[in-house]
Every structure is written in C-alpha cells, then in structure tokens.
Amino acid sequence: MANIHLTRCQFLIPFADILSEIGASAGSFLEKTRLPPSLEEKANHYVPILQAIDFAEIARRSQGITDFGFHAARRLHYCHLSEKTRTLIGHAPTLLVALQQACKWASIEDSNLSNWIERYDDHVRFCSRLTGTKGLLHLEHSQWLQNIFPIYMVQQFAGPNWAPATIAFEARYTPSLACQSFWPNTRFLSGQDASWIDIPISLLSRPNQSRERTPSWQDDEAGPTGYDIIATLKLMLPSYLDQGLPALAEIAEMAGASTRSLQRKLAYAGLTYSDLIDTIRFENASKLLRDTDSKIIEIAFSSGYTDPAHFTRAFRRITGVTPRQFRAQSRPG
C-alpha cells in the first residue's frame, strides 16, 4: 500500500503569510488543496507534501506571484529547521560531519526527502530529491527550500555571507532576473537529476563556529522515516484537529489507495478510522494538558472535541479521571 509523504507545516507558513500580506485568502487556497485552513501554532505538525506543492502552485497562478518559492525561502531561516536537526548540526565538529548528519536525518523535515553528497574535482554537491515525485510539475516551490537550508547549514561553518557558486533545480525552472540579482555571484541551473548546491572541498574540514549540546535522541526517534500508514496518519492528522478532519476516502486518495484497502490496513491493527481519530485526539489533548497552561476549553476545541463536556466524558472514559485531574496528576508538586 502506498503511503502519504509529509512535510512540516513550518515550510508552508511563509507561503501563507505572503498571501495574507497581499490581501489574498490563504485559508481558501489551503482548503482548496485539502490542507488545514489555519497553520497558526502548527509549525511542527505535518501535512501531505503533494497537497502543499499544489497549494503553492494554485496560489502562485491565481495571484501572479513570480518566484513564489524564492520569496517564501527568504522568510525561512536556520532556526526554522527542526530542533533535532539544529542540534545535530550544532554538535558536528566539522562541516562534513554536519552535512552527513543532514543526509542521515533528512526525513525529519520531509518524510520523502533524500539528501546525499557527490564529489566533483575541487567541490562537492549537496544533493536533494523528493522520492516519488519524478516528473511532477512545479517542484521548484519545494526545491527552493531544499536548497536554501543547506546554504544555511554551510553558513554555520563558513560565515553568514557565504553563498554557493551554483544553485541547481531538478525542476525545469529558471529564476527571474530580479530573483537572480539577490545572488550576483551564483549561477542557476535547471532540469538537473536532483536539486543541489556546490560546496568547496576546502570548507569541509571547517570547524563549527557554535558548538551545541550533545543530542539526546535515539535512532528510533528519527521522525517520519519508515512509518507505515497508521503512524503517518498519527503524524499528519493533529494538524487538522481544530479545523475538520479529512474523510477516510480523502485519506485513501492521498495515499494512492482504495478506501477498502485503507480500512483493511486499519483493521489489521485492530482499529477503525474512528478509533484512530479518538486516539489522536486523546494523545494531542494529553500532551497539551501536560506541557502547556492552556485553558481546558481551548485544549478541547484544539483537539477536535465539539464541546468541553464531550471532551471531559471522552477523557474520563479513557483515563478514569477528568482533564483537570489528569493535569494535576501529571505535574506532581
């Protein structure tokens, strides 16, 4: 059975912000592509990446935005990488180790993202590709982000003004002259086998300018890598809880499967789609009760419960205590 490739909401937020600033309804474009119409406070949630690319392209065409991916990428910074990725890079003793870590853990950011390093004479290429998207149009929106973050990684070692001699796109896309003027010493290539930037080999041994703490994560906490459809849905659906969850048929379509096939997959795990949603709502609410000071009513609505009384009944049925009691018990002392 196919799976649903995911990306972090963090990477959609700049696109939505640009639309809002020019007076366009970002929410309507998000809804049109079956994404949550609000991305507020969902930076670390996941959504389907193919729908995200459709969102960017439909909005670009509607609003006539040239180099939409570039303008979104300019609003993203090194700090917008996941905390785990930043810590792994921050702890790396040299740029080469940092790039190797970025290759190993690429799926933390996008579940179908592959990164690798190729050597060419006096430089290496840091390459990236989204698995399962060969031949798909409009990938430049994503590939701007795929290229901008390796640049930010290198800048942690080579300084904030470093820029690659080449930025290459897998998509058949050439940035406008206005866009290229931001990179006066960089050439742009399109229609490549992968997206990539080149990095001088002389920089690979460059020590880290800012060492961070040792990462505490284990290999089994690698984000979406290798997740089956059930685990994928548990990553994806929390971003929809406060806006209306996709129907089972929509989920099946995203996964490239039939509704019956998805029902069988859930049944093998002893679940129905309704069971899975109940579990996701409960896990989301439990986390918010433990880790935040949000009001009970806010947690109820943000977890997809129709009213606080429904939330309390559902929570008591699962845990034997009310949400308020659960919060008190999870914060001893």
Short mmCIF file of C-alpha atoms in Angstrom, two decimals:
data_model
loop_
_atom_site.label_atom_id
_atom_site.label_comp_id
_atom_site.label_asym_id
_atom_site.label_seq_id
_atom_site.Cartn_x
_atom_site.Cartn_y
_atom_site.Cartn_z
CA MET A 1 0.00 0.00 0.00
CA ALA A 2 1.27 3.47 -0.84
CA ASN A 3 1.94 5.99 1.90
CA ILE A 4 1.38 9.72 2.35
CA HIS A 5 4.54 11.80 2.15
CA LEU A 6 4.63 14.53 4.77
CA THR A 7 6.29 17.90 5.33
CA ARG A 8 6.37 20.16 8.36
CA CYS A 9 3.80 22.96 8.44
CA GLN A 10 6.70 25.31 9.17
CA PHE A 11 7.55 25.26 5.47
CA LEU A 12 4.04 26.29 4.36
CA ILE A 13 3.69 29.19 6.77
CA PRO A 14 5.80 31.66 4.69
CA PHE A 15 3.69 30.94 1.60
CA ALA A 16 0.51 31.59 3.59
CA ASP A 17 1.97 34.75 5.14
CA ILE A 18 2.85 36.18 1.72
CA LEU A 19 -0.70 35.58 0.51
CA SER A 20 -2.20 37.22 3.59
CA GLU A 21 0.05 40.27 3.20
CA ILE A 22 -1.10 40.88 -0.38
CA GLY A 23 -4.74 40.56 0.66
CA ALA A 24 -5.37 37.07 -0.69
CA SER A 25 -7.18 34.44 1.37
CA ALA A 26 -4.52 31.90 2.29
CA GLY A 27 -7.18 29.85 4.07
CA SER A 28 -9.25 29.40 0.93
CA PHE A 29 -6.22 28.16 -1.05
CA LEU A 30 -5.30 25.78 1.79
CA GLU A 31 -8.84 24.41 1.94
CA LYS A 32 -8.97 24.03 -1.83
CA THR A 33 -5.97 21.69 -1.64
CA ARG A 34 -7.32 19.80 1.41
CA LEU A 35 -4.92 21.33 3.88
CA PRO A 36 -5.83 22.84 7.27
CA PRO A 37 -7.12 26.36 6.54
CA SER A 38 -5.17 27.73 9.51
CA LEU A 39 -1.49 26.96 10.17
CA GLU A 40 -1.20 29.10 13.27
CA GLU A 41 0.81 27.41 16.04
CA LYS A 42 1.27 24.28 13.90
CA ALA A 43 4.89 24.76 12.82
CA ASN A 44 5.94 21.30 13.99
CA HIS A 45 2.86 19.45 12.75
CA TYR A 46 2.93 17.55 9.47
CA VAL A 47 0.77 17.81 6.34
CA PRO A 48 0.85 15.97 2.97
CA ILE A 49 3.65 17.38 0.84
CA LEU A 50 1.95 16.85 -2.55
CA GLN A 51 -1.03 18.90 -1.38
CA ALA A 52 1.43 21.52 -0.11
CA ILE A 53 3.03 21.81 -3.57
CA ASP A 54 -0.43 22.06 -5.18
CA PHE A 55 -1.31 24.82 -2.70
CA ALA A 56 1.78 26.85 -3.63
CA GLU A 57 1.23 26.49 -7.37
CA ILE A 58 -2.52 27.23 -7.35
CA ALA A 59 -1.91 30.32 -5.21
CA ARG A 60 1.01 31.42 -7.44
CA ARG A 61 -1.10 31.21 -10.60
CA SER A 62 -4.08 32.92 -9.02
CA GLN A 63 -2.07 35.82 -7.64
CA GLY A 64 0.60 36.04 -10.36
CA ILE A 65 3.49 35.68 -7.89
CA THR A 66 6.82 35.25 -9.65
CA ASP A 67 9.42 33.09 -7.83
CA PHE A 68 6.94 32.21 -5.08
CA GLY A 69 9.29 29.57 -3.63
CA PHE A 70 12.18 32.03 -3.51
CA HIS A 71 10.15 34.65 -1.64
CA ALA A 72 8.95 32.01 0.83
CA ALA A 73 12.50 30.70 1.28
CA ARG A 74 13.75 34.19 2.14
CA ARG A 75 11.41 34.17 5.15
CA LEU A 76 12.80 30.91 6.46
CA HIS A 77 15.99 30.84 8.49
CA TYR A 78 18.27 28.31 10.09
CA CYS A 79 16.17 28.45 13.27
CA HIS A 80 13.19 27.09 11.34
CA LEU A 81 14.81 23.69 10.93
CA SER A 82 13.57 21.18 13.49
CA GLU A 83 15.25 21.33 16.88
CA LYS A 84 16.75 17.90 16.35
CA THR A 85 18.35 18.86 13.03
CA ARG A 86 19.78 22.06 14.52
CA THR A 87 21.25 20.21 17.47
CA LEU A 88 22.82 17.51 15.32
CA ILE A 89 24.44 20.14 13.10
CA GLY A 90 25.42 22.30 16.06
CA HIS A 91 27.21 19.37 17.67
CA ALA A 92 29.05 18.34 14.49
CA PRO A 93 32.81 19.04 14.79
CA THR A 94 33.23 19.85 11.08
CA LEU A 95 31.08 20.90 8.14
CA LEU A 96 31.49 17.46 6.54
CA VAL A 97 30.03 15.74 9.61
CA ALA A 98 27.18 18.25 9.70
CA LEU A 99 26.32 17.56 6.05
CA GLN A 100 26.49 13.82 6.67
CA GLN A 101 24.08 14.22 9.58
CA ALA A 102 21.74 16.27 7.38
CA CYS A 103 21.75 13.39 4.88
CA LYS A 104 21.03 10.78 7.55
CA TRP A 105 18.16 12.70 9.18
CA ALA A 106 16.62 14.42 6.13
CA SER A 107 13.24 12.81 6.70
CA ILE A 108 12.71 14.79 9.90
CA GLU A 109 11.84 17.77 7.71
CA ASP A 110 10.13 15.98 4.79
CA SER A 111 9.32 12.27 5.06
CA ASN A 112 10.28 11.52 1.43
CA LEU A 113 13.33 13.79 1.25
CA SER A 114 16.67 12.18 0.35
CA ASN A 115 19.96 14.07 0.72
CA TRP A 116 23.37 12.86 -0.42
CA ILE A 117 26.85 14.19 -1.23
CA GLU A 118 28.67 13.81 -4.56
CA ARG A 119 32.31 14.78 -5.18
CA TYR A 120 33.42 16.77 -8.26
CA ASP A 121 37.05 17.88 -8.54
CA ASP A 122 37.53 20.69 -6.02
CA HIS A 123 33.95 20.77 -4.72
CA VAL A 124 31.10 18.56 -3.58
CA ARG A 125 27.46 18.76 -4.45
CA PHE A 126 24.94 18.55 -1.64
CA CYS A 127 22.00 16.97 -3.48
CA SER A 128 18.35 16.54 -2.61
CA ARG A 129 15.33 14.88 -4.15
CA LEU A 130 11.77 14.10 -3.09
CA THR A 131 11.12 10.39 -3.58
CA GLY A 132 8.10 9.57 -5.71
CA THR A 133 7.82 12.97 -7.41
CA LYS A 134 9.76 12.35 -10.63
CA GLY A 135 8.02 14.12 -13.49
CA LEU A 136 5.77 16.12 -11.16
CA LEU A 137 5.40 19.75 -12.21
CA HIS A 138 6.01 22.85 -10.08
CA LEU A 139 8.54 21.25 -7.74
CA GLU A 140 10.54 24.48 -7.74
CA HIS A 141 8.42 25.69 -4.82
CA SER A 142 9.79 22.87 -2.69
CA GLN A 143 13.25 22.87 -4.26
CA TRP A 144 13.93 26.44 -3.22
CA LEU A 145 13.55 25.22 0.37
CA GLN A 146 15.59 22.09 -0.35
CA ASN A 147 18.47 24.32 -1.49
CA ILE A 148 18.18 27.19 0.98
CA PHE A 149 18.60 25.09 4.12
CA PRO A 150 21.92 23.51 3.06
CA ILE A 151 23.13 27.06 2.41
CA TYR A 152 22.17 27.99 5.98
CA MET A 153 23.99 24.88 7.24
CA VAL A 154 27.20 25.83 5.45
CA GLN A 155 26.92 29.37 6.80
CA GLN A 156 27.12 27.96 10.34
CA PHE A 157 30.71 26.99 9.46
CA ALA A 158 31.76 29.40 6.70
CA GLY A 159 30.09 32.59 7.93
CA PRO A 160 26.76 34.31 7.23
CA ASN A 161 27.81 35.82 3.89
CA TRP A 162 28.77 32.55 2.22
CA ALA A 163 26.90 31.70 -0.99
CA PRO A 164 27.31 28.75 -3.37
CA ALA A 165 28.78 29.17 -6.84
CA THR A 166 25.85 27.14 -8.22
CA ILE A 167 22.24 26.55 -7.22
CA ALA A 168 20.61 23.81 -9.28
CA PHE A 169 16.99 22.73 -9.60
CA GLU A 170 15.58 19.39 -10.63
CA ALA A 171 12.54 21.29 -11.91
CA ARG A 172 12.63 22.95 -15.31
CA TYR A 173 12.63 26.37 -13.75
CA THR A 174 14.84 29.42 -14.15
CA PRO A 175 14.58 32.20 -11.52
CA SER A 176 13.71 35.65 -12.78
CA LEU A 177 16.47 38.24 -13.22
CA ALA A 178 15.12 40.07 -10.19
CA CYS A 179 15.50 36.92 -8.14
CA GLN A 180 18.99 36.21 -9.51
CA SER A 181 20.10 39.71 -8.52
CA PHE A 182 19.96 38.58 -4.88
CA TRP A 183 22.68 36.04 -5.77
CA PRO A 184 25.02 38.07 -8.02
CA ASN A 185 27.90 35.56 -7.93
CA THR A 186 25.78 32.42 -8.26
CA ARG A 187 24.78 30.64 -11.46
CA PHE A 188 21.44 28.83 -11.71
CA LEU A 189 20.82 25.53 -13.46
CA SER A 190 17.51 23.81 -14.21
CA GLY A 191 16.38 20.36 -15.29
CA GLN A 192 19.08 18.57 -13.27
CA ASP A 193 18.90 14.98 -11.97
CA ALA A 194 18.47 16.43 -8.48
CA SER A 195 18.48 19.79 -6.76
CA TRP A 196 21.91 20.73 -5.42
CA ILE A 197 24.33 23.40 -4.30
CA ASP A 198 28.09 23.17 -4.68
CA ILE A 199 30.45 23.48 -1.71
CA PRO A 200 34.26 23.84 -1.98
CA ILE A 201 36.07 20.82 -0.57
CA SER A 202 38.33 23.24 1.30
CA LEU A 203 35.36 24.11 3.54
CA LEU A 204 34.53 20.55 4.60
CA SER A 205 37.11 20.47 7.39
CA ARG A 206 36.00 23.87 8.69
CA PRO A 207 35.24 23.61 12.44
CA ASN A 208 31.88 24.53 13.86
CA GLN A 209 31.61 28.17 14.90
CA SER A 210 28.97 27.42 17.52
CA ARG A 211 29.02 24.10 19.34
CA GLU A 212 25.78 22.97 20.96
CA ARG A 213 24.89 20.27 23.44
CA THR A 214 25.16 16.58 22.58
CA PRO A 215 21.96 15.27 21.01
CA SER A 216 19.93 13.03 23.29
CA TRP A 217 17.71 11.40 20.63
CA GLN A 218 17.92 7.74 19.72
CA ASP A 219 17.82 6.29 16.20
CA ASP A 220 14.23 5.17 16.65
CA GLU A 221 13.16 8.79 17.06
CA ALA A 222 14.01 9.77 13.52
CA GLY A 223 10.71 11.36 12.60
CA PRO A 224 8.64 10.00 9.72
CA THR A 225 11.24 7.63 8.20
CA GLY A 226 9.86 4.17 7.57
CA TYR A 227 6.49 4.90 9.10
CA ASP A 228 3.56 2.83 7.88
CA ILE A 229 0.23 4.44 7.04
CA ILE A 230 -1.12 4.34 10.61
CA ALA A 231 1.93 6.06 12.09
CA THR A 232 1.87 8.52 9.19
CA LEU A 233 -1.73 9.44 9.97
CA LYS A 234 -0.82 9.91 13.64
CA LEU A 235 1.77 12.45 12.50
CA MET A 236 -0.47 14.18 9.97
CA LEU A 237 -3.96 14.35 11.46
CA PRO A 238 -3.16 16.54 14.52
CA SER A 239 -2.75 19.50 12.14
CA TYR A 240 -6.41 19.07 11.11
CA LEU A 241 -7.96 18.56 14.56
CA ASP A 242 -9.19 22.12 15.10
CA GLN A 243 -10.45 22.62 11.54
CA GLY A 244 -12.19 19.40 10.50
CA LEU A 245 -10.57 16.05 9.77
CA PRO A 246 -10.37 14.60 6.25
CA ALA A 247 -12.82 11.82 5.48
CA LEU A 248 -11.47 8.28 5.14
CA ALA A 249 -11.97 8.43 1.36
CA GLU A 250 -9.81 11.58 1.17
CA ILE A 251 -7.06 9.91 3.20
CA ALA A 252 -7.16 6.90 0.88
CA GLU A 253 -6.87 9.16 -2.18
CA MET A 254 -3.85 10.94 -0.68
CA ALA A 255 -2.22 7.55 -0.08
CA GLY A 256 -2.97 6.35 -3.61
CA ALA A 257 -5.10 3.50 -2.27
CA SER A 258 -8.74 2.47 -2.18
CA THR A 259 -10.92 3.19 0.82
CA ARG A 260 -11.39 -0.54 1.32
CA SER A 261 -7.63 -1.14 1.30
CA LEU A 262 -7.11 1.55 3.95
CA GLN A 263 -9.91 0.08 6.07
CA ARG A 264 -8.22 -3.33 5.88
CA LYS A 265 -4.88 -1.80 6.92
CA LEU A 266 -6.52 -0.25 9.96
CA ALA A 267 -8.41 -3.47 10.74
CA TYR A 268 -5.14 -5.44 10.79
CA ALA A 269 -4.09 -3.15 13.64
CA GLY A 270 -7.43 -3.66 15.38
CA LEU A 271 -8.63 -0.13 14.55
CA THR A 272 -11.33 1.69 12.67
CA TYR A 273 -10.76 5.20 11.34
CA SER A 274 -12.96 6.49 14.16
CA ASP A 275 -10.80 4.64 16.70
CA LEU A 276 -7.68 6.20 15.23
CA ILE A 277 -9.17 9.69 15.40
CA ASP A 278 -10.18 9.14 19.04
CA THR A 279 -6.61 8.07 19.82
CA ILE A 280 -5.11 11.10 18.07
CA ARG A 281 -7.48 13.48 19.84
CA PHE A 282 -6.66 11.94 23.21
CA GLU A 283 -2.88 11.99 22.61
CA ASN A 284 -3.00 15.61 21.46
CA ALA A 285 -5.10 16.68 24.45
CA SER A 286 -2.87 14.75 26.89
CA LYS A 287 0.25 16.46 25.57
CA LEU A 288 -1.32 19.90 25.84
CA LEU A 289 -2.52 19.19 29.38
CA ARG A 290 0.97 18.05 30.43
CA ASP A 291 3.08 20.59 28.58
CA THR A 292 1.05 23.81 28.44
CA ASP A 293 -1.02 26.06 30.66
CA SER A 294 -3.78 26.42 28.05
CA LYS A 295 -7.33 26.51 29.36
CA ILE A 296 -9.26 23.25 29.34
CA ILE A 297 -11.82 24.66 26.91
CA GLU A 298 -9.05 25.74 24.49
CA ILE A 299 -7.48 22.28 24.63
CA ALA A 300 -10.87 20.69 23.98
CA PHE A 301 -11.51 22.70 20.81
CA SER A 302 -7.92 22.47 19.52
CA SER A 303 -8.08 18.68 19.93
CA GLY A 304 -11.24 18.44 17.84
CA TYR A 305 -13.85 17.91 20.55
CA THR A 306 -17.17 19.59 19.83
CA ASP A 307 -17.61 20.95 23.37
CA PRO A 308 -15.87 20.78 26.78
CA ALA A 309 -18.46 18.37 28.18
CA HIS A 310 -17.82 15.91 25.33
CA PHE A 311 -14.09 16.30 25.97
CA THR A 312 -14.46 15.56 29.69
CA ARG A 313 -16.62 12.48 29.08
CA ALA A 314 -14.24 11.10 26.44
CA PHE A 315 -11.20 11.77 28.59
CA ARG A 316 -12.75 10.18 31.69
CA ARG A 317 -13.74 7.11 29.66
CA ILE A 318 -10.12 6.57 28.59
CA THR A 319 -8.23 7.58 31.75
CA GLY A 320 -10.76 7.33 34.55
CA VAL A 321 -10.12 10.96 35.53
CA THR A 322 -11.17 14.38 34.29
CA PRO A 323 -8.80 16.52 32.19
CA ARG A 324 -8.24 18.80 35.20
CA GLN A 325 -7.35 15.85 37.44
CA PHE A 326 -5.07 14.43 34.75
CA ARG A 327 -3.21 17.73 34.57
CA ALA A 328 -2.77 17.85 38.32
CA GLN A 329 -1.50 14.26 38.45
CA SER A 330 0.98 14.83 35.60
CA ARG A 331 2.55 17.78 37.44
CA PRO A 332 3.49 16.43 40.85
CA GLY A 333 4.48 19.00 43.45
#
